[in-house]
Tab-separated table of C-alpha atoms and ligand atoms in Angstrom:
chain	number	residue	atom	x	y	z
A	282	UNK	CA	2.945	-15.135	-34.548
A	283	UNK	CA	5.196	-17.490	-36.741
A	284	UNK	CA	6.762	-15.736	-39.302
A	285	UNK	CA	5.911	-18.774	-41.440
A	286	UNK	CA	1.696	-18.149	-40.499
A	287	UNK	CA	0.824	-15.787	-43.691
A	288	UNK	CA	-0.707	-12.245	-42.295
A	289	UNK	CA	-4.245	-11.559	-42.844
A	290	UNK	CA	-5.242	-8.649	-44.624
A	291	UNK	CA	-8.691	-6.977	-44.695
A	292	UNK	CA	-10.046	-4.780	-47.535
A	293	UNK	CA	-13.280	-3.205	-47.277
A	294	UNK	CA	-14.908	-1.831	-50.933
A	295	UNK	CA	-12.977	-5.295	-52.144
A	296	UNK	CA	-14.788	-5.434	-54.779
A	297	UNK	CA	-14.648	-2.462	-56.147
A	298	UNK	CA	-12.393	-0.825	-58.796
A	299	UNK	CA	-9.383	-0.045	-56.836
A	300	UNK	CA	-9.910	-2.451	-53.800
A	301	UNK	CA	-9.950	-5.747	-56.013
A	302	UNK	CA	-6.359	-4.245	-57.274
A	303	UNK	CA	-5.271	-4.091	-53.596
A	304	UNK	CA	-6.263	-7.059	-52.965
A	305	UNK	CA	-4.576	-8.783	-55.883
A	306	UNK	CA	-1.070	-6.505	-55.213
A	307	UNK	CA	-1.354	-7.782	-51.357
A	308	UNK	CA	-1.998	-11.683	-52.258
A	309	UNK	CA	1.026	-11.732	-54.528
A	310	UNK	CA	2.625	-10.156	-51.572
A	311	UNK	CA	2.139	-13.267	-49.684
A	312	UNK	CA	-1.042	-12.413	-47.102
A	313	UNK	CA	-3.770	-14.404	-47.009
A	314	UNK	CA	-6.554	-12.034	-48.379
A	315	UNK	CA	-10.565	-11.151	-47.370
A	316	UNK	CA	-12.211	-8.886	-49.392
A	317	UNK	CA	-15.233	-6.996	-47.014
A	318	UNK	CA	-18.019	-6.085	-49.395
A	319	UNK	CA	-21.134	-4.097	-48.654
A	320	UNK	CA	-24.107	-6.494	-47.846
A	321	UNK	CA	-26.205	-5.673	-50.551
A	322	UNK	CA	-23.769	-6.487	-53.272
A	323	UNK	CA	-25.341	-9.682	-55.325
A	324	UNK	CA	-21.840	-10.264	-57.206
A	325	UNK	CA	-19.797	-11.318	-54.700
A	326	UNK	CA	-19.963	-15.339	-55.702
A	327	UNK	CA	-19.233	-14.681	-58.960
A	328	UNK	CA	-15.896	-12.385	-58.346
A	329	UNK	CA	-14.777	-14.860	-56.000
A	330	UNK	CA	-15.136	-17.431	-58.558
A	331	UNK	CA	-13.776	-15.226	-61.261
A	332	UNK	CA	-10.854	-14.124	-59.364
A	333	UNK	CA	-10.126	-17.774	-57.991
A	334	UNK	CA	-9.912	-18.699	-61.418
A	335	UNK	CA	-7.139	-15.954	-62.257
A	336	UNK	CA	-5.065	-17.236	-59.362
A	337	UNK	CA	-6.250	-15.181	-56.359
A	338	UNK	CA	-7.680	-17.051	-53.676
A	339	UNK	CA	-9.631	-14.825	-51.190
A	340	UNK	CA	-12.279	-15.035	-48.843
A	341	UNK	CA	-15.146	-12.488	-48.858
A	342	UNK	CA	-17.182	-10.603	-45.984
A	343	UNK	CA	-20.087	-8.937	-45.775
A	344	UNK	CA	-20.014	-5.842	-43.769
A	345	UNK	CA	-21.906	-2.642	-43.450
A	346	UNK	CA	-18.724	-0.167	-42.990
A	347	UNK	CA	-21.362	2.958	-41.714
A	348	UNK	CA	-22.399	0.419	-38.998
A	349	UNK	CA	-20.325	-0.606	-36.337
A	350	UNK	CA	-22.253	-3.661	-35.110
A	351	UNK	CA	-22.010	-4.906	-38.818
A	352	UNK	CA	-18.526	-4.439	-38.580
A	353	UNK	CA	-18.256	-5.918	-35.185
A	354	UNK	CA	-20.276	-8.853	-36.076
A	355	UNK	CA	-18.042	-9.535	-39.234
A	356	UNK	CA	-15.139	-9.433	-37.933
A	357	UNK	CA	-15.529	-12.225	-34.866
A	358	UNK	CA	-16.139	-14.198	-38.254
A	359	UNK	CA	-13.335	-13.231	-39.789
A	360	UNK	CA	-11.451	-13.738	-36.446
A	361	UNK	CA	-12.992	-17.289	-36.185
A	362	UNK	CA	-12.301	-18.188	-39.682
A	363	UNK	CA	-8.757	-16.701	-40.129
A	364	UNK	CA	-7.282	-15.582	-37.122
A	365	UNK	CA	-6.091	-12.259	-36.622
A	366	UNK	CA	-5.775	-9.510	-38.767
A	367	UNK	CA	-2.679	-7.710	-39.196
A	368	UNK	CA	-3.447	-5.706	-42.358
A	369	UNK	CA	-6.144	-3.507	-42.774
A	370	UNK	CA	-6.965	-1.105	-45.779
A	371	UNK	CA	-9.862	1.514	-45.534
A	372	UNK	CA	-11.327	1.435	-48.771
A	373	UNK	CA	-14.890	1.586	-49.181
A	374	UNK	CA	-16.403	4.587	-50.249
A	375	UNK	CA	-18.966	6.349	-51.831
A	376	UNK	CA	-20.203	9.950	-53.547
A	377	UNK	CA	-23.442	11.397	-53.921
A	378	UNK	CA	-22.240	14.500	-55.612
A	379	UNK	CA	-24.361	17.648	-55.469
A	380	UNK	CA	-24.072	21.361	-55.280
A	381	UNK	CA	-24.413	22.583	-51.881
A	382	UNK	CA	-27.444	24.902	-51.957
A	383	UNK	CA	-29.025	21.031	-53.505
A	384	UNK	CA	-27.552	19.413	-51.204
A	385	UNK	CA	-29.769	17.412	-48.566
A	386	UNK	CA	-29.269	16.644	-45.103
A	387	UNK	CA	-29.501	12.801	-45.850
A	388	UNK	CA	-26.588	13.429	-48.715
A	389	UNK	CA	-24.509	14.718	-45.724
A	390	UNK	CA	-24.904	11.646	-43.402
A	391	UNK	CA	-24.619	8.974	-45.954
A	392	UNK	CA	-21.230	10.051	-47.341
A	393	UNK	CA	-20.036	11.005	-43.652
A	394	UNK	CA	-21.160	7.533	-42.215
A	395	UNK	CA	-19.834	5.432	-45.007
A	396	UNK	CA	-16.604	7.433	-45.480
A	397	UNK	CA	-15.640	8.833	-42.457
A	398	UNK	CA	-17.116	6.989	-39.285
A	399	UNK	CA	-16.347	3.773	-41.222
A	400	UNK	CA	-12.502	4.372	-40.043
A	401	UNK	CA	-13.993	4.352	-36.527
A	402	UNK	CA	-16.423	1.293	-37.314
A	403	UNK	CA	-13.911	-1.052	-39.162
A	404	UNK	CA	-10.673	-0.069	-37.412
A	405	UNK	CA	-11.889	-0.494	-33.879
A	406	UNK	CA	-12.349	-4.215	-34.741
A	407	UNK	CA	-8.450	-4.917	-35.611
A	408	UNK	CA	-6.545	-2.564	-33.282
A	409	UNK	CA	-6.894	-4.997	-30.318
A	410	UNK	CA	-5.214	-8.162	-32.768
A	411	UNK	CA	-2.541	-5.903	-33.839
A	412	UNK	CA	-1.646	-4.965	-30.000
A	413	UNK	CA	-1.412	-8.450	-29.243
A	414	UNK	CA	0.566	-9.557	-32.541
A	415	UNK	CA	3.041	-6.762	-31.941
A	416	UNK	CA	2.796	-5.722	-35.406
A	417	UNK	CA	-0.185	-3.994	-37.638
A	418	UNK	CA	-0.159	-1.776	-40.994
A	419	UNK	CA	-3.344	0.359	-41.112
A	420	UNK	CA	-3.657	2.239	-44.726
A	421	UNK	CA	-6.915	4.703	-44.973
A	422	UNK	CA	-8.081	5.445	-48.729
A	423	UNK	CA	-8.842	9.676	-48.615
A	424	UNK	CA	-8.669	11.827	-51.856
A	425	UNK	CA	-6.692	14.329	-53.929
A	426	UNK	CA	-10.401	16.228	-53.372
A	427	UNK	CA	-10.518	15.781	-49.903
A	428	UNK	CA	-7.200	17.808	-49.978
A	429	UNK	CA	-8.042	20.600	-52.179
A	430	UNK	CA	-12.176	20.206	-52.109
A	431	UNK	CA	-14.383	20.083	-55.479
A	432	UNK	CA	-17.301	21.412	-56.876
A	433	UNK	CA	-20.241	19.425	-56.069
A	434	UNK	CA	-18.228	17.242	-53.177
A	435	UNK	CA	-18.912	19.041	-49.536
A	436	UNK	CA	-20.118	16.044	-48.083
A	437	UNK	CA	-17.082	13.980	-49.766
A	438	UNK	CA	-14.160	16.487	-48.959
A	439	UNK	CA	-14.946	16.720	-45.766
A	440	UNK	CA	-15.125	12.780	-45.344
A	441	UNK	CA	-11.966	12.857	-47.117
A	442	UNK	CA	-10.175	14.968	-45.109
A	443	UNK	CA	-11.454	14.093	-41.680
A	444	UNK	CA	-9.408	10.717	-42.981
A	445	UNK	CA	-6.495	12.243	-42.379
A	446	UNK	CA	-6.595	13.709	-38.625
A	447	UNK	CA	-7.869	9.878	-37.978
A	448	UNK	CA	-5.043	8.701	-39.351
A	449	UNK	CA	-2.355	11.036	-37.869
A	450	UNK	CA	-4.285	10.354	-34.079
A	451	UNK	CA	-3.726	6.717	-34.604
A	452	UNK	CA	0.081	7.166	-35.727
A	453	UNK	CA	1.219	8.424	-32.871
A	454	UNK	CA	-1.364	6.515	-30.696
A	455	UNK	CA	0.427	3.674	-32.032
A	456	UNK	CA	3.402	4.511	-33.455
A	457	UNK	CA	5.899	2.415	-30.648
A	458	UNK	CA	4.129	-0.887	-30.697
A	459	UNK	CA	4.694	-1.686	-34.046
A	460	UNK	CA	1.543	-0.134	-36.157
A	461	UNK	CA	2.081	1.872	-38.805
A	462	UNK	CA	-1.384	4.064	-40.017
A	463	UNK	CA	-1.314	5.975	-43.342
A	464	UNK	CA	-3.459	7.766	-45.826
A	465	UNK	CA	-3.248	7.435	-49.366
A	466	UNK	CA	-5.104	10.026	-51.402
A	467	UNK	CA	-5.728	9.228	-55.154
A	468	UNK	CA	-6.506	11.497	-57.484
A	469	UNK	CA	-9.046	10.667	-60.418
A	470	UNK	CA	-8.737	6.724	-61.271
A	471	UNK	CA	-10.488	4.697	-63.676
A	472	UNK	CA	-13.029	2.809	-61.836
A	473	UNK	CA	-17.079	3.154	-61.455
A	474	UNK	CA	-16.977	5.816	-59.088
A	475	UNK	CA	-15.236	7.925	-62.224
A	476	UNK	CA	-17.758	6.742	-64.210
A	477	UNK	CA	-20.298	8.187	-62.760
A	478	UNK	CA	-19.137	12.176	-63.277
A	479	UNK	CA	-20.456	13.887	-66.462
A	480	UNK	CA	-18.480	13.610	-70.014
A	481	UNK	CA	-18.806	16.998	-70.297
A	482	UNK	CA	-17.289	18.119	-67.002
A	483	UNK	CA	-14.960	14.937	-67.017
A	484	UNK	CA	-13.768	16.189	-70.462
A	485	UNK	CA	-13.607	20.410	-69.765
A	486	UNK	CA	-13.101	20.746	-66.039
A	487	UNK	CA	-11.068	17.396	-64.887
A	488	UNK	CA	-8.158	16.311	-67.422
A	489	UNK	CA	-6.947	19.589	-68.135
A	490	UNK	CA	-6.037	19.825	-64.166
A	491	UNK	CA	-4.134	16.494	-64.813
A	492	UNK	CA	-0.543	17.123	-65.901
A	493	UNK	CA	0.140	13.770	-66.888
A	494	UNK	CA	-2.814	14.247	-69.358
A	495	UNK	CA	-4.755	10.785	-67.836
A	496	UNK	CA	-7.195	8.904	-65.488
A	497	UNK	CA	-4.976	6.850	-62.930
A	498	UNK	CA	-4.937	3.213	-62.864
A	499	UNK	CA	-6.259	1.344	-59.602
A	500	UNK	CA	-3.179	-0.642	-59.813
A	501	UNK	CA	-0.880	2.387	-59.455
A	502	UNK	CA	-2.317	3.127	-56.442
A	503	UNK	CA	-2.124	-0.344	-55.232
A	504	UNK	CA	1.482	-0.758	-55.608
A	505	UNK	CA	1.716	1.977	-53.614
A	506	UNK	CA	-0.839	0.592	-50.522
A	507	UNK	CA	0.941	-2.373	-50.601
A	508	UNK	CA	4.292	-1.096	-50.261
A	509	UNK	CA	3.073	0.789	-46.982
A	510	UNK	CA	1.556	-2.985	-45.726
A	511	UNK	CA	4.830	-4.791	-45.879
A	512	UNK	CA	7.642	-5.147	-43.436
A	513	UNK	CA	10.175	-2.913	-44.953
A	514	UNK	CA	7.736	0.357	-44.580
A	515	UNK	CA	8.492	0.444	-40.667
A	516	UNK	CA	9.057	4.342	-40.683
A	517	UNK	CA	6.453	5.264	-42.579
A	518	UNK	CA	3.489	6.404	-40.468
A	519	UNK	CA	0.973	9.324	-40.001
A	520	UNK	CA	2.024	9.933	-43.597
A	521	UNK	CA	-0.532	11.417	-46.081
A	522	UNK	CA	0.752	10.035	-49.895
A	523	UNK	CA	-0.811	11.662	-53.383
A	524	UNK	CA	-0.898	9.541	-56.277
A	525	UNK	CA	-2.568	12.061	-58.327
A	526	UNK	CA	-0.869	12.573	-61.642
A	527	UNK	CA	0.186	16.138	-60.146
A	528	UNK	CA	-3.509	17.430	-60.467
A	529	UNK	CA	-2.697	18.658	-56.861
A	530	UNK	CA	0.894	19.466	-55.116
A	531	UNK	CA	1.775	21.121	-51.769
B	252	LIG	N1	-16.336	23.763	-61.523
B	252	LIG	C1	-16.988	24.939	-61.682
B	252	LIG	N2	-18.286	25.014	-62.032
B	252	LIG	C2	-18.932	23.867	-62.213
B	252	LIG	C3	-18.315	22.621	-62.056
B	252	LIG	C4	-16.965	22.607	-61.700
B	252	LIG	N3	-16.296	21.442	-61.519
B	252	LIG	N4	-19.233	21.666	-62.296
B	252	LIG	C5	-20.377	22.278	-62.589
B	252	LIG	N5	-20.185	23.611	-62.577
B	252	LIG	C6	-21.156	24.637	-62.898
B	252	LIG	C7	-21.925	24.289	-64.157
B	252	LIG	O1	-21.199	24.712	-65.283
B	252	LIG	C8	-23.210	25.073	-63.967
B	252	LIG	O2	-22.952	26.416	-64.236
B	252	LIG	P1	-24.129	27.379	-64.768
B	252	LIG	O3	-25.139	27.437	-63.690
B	252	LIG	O4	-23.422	28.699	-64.978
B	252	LIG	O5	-24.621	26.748	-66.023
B	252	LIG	C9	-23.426	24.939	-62.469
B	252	LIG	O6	-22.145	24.663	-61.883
B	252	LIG	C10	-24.341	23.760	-62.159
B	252	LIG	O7	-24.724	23.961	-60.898
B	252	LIG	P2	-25.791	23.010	-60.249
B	252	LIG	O8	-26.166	23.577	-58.933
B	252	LIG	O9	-26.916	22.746	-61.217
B	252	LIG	O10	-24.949	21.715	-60.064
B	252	LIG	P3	-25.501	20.319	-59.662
B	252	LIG	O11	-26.048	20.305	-58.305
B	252	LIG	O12	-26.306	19.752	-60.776
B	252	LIG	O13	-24.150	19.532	-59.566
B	252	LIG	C11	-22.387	18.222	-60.308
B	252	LIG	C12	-23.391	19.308	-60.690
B	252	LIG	C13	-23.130	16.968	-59.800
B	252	LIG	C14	-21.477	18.696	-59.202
B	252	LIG	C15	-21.641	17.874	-61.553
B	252	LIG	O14	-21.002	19.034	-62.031
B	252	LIG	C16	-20.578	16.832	-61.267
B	252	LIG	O15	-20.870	15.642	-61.172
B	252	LIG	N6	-19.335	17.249	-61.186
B	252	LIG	C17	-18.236	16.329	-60.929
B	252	LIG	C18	-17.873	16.337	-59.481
B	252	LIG	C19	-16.657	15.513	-59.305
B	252	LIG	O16	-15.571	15.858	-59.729
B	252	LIG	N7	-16.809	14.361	-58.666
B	252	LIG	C20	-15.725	13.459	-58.524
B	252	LIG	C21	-16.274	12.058	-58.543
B	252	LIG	S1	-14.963	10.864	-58.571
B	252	LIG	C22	-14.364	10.948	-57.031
B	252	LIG	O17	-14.873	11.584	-56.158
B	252	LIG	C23	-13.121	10.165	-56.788
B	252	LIG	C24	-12.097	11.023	-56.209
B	252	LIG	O18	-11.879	10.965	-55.017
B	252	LIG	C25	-11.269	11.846	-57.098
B	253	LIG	P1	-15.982	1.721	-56.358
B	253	LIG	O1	-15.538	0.844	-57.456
B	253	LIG	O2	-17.346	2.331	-56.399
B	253	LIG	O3	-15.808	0.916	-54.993
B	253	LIG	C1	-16.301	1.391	-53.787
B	253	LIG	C2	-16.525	0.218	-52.879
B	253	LIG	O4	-17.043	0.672	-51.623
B	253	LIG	C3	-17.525	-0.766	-53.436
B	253	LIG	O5	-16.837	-1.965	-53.690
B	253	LIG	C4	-18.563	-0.931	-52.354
B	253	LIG	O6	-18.818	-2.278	-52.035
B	253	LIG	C5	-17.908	-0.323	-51.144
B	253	LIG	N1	-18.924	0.244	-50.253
B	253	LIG	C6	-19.685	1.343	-50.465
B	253	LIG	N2	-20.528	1.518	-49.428
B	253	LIG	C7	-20.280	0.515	-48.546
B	253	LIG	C8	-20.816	0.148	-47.293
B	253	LIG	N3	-21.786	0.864	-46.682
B	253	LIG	N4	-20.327	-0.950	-46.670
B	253	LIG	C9	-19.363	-1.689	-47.258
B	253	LIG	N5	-18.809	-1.401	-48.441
B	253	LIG	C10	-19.268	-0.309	-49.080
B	253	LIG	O7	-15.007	2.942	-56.176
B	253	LIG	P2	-13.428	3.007	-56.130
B	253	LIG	O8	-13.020	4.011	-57.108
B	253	LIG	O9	-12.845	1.657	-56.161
B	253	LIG	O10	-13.234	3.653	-54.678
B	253	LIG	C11	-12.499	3.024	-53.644
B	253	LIG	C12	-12.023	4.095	-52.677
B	253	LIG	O11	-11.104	4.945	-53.348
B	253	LIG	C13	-13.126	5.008	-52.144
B	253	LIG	O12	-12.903	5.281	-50.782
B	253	LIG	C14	-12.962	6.257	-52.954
B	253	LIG	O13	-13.455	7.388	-52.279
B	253	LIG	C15	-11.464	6.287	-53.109
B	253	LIG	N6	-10.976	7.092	-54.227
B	253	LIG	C16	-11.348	6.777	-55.496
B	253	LIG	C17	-10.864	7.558	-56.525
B	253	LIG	C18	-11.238	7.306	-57.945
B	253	LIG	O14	-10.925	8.147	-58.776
B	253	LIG	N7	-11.881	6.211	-58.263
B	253	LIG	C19	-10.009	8.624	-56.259
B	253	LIG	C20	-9.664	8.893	-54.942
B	253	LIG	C21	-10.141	8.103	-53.929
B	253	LIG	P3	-19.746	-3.273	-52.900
B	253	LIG	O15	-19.176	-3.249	-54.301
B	253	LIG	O16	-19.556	-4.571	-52.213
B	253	LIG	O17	-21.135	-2.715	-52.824
């Protein structure tokens, strides 16, 4: 690859609250950008429009991450349309937050496919283009909650922290040919997934576990992603990094 030929990096959940602040950190930081969005999401023209007019010039994908022919079938396009990709960030993800006694057996497999076997799906597509570029950065989104669990969140802690043991496999699967694969585990950020968690339990049981008193900002967390997807971050791998306002330390 010519180091003039800008990288391509792939974001799945794109579109969402933290990935569309990853993707903006990693266009200023040169790569040419797709943003992978689920295929029932009906907004993608219009944030591609919106964010073209702000400056940021990315492509979008549709892709299914709990599906691996979805994934496979989107990324030959990608492949076609871009070339290869070189960056990948595992981002999409989802909650369907119950107690466990309420819990039903489709709540299990929904968060499991889309959080956990979506690594497996989506990062299956790209290993083979980073072997043969010589070079790849691989960055898995997990959770301050799949580290310490949560009330309500069996099915998403355990996504969460299967994350991890994917991510330290693939380190040292990879680790001498030039791939680096990390996690990054936010704690709670302001974005729609927040949103969605009761006032009352937001207000009693969440912030007071937050030292630094506050919600996180999707682009703290991007600063950091992208710092782990450039050159300079060659050592870094199998790492897991919180970015949790010290709601959790170990
Ligand atoms: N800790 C301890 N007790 C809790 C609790 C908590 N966090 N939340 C609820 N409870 C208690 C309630 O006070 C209630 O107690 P009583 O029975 O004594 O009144 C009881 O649990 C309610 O139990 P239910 O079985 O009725 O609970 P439920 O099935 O209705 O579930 C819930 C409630 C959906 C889990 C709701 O509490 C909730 O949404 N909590 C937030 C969960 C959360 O933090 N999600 C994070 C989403 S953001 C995210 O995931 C991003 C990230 O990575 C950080
Ligand atoms: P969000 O705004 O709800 O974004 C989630 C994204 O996931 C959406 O853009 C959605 O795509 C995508 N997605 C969901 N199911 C999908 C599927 N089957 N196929 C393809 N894409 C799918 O939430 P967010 O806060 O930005 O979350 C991003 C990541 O950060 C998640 O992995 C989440 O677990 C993690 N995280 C968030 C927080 C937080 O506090 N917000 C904290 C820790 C970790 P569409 O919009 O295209 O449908």
């Amino acid at each position: 690859m010519s180091s003039n030929t800008p990288k391509v990096a792939v974001v799945t959940g794109g579109m969402g609250g933290l990935g569309e602040a990853i993707c903006k950190r990693l266009s200023e930081s040169g790569l040419t950008v797709v943003a992978a969005h689920s295929p029932g999401n009906r907004r993608a023209g219009e944030w591609l429009e919106r964010m073209s007019q702000d400056g940021y010039p990315f492509a979008a994908q549709a892709m299914d991450v709990a599906s691996f022919a979805s994934c496979r079938e989107a990324f030959e396009e990608i492949r076609r349309r871009r070339g290869p990709v070189s960056v990948l960030v595992n981002n999409a993800g989802i909650t369907r937050d119950v107690s466990f006694r309420k819990m039903s057996e489709e709540d299990w497999q929904t968060v499991l496919r889309t959080n956990l076997d979506s690594m497996f799906n989506v990062t299956k597509q790209v290993i083979e283009d980073m072997l043969a570029l010589g070079w790849g950065r691989i960055v898995n989104i997990s959770s301050v909650n799949g580290q310490r669990g949560a009330f309500g969140q069996a099915n998403y802690a355990a996504s969460k922290a299967g994350i991890h043991g994917f991510t330290k496999s693939l380190a040292v699967e990879f680790a001498k040919k030039n791939i680096t694969v990390n996690t990054v585990s936010p704690g709670y950020l302001h974005t729609a997934m927040v949103a969605q968690v009761p006032k009352d339990v937001m207000e009693t049981r969440i912030l007071p576990e937050i030292p630094v008193g506050r919600l996180g900002e999707p682009d703290e967390v991007a600063q950091l992603v992208s710092y782990l997807a450039c050159e300079r971050a060659a050592f870094i791998t199998g790492a897991n990094i919180s970015i949790n306002g010290g709601q959790h330390m170990y």
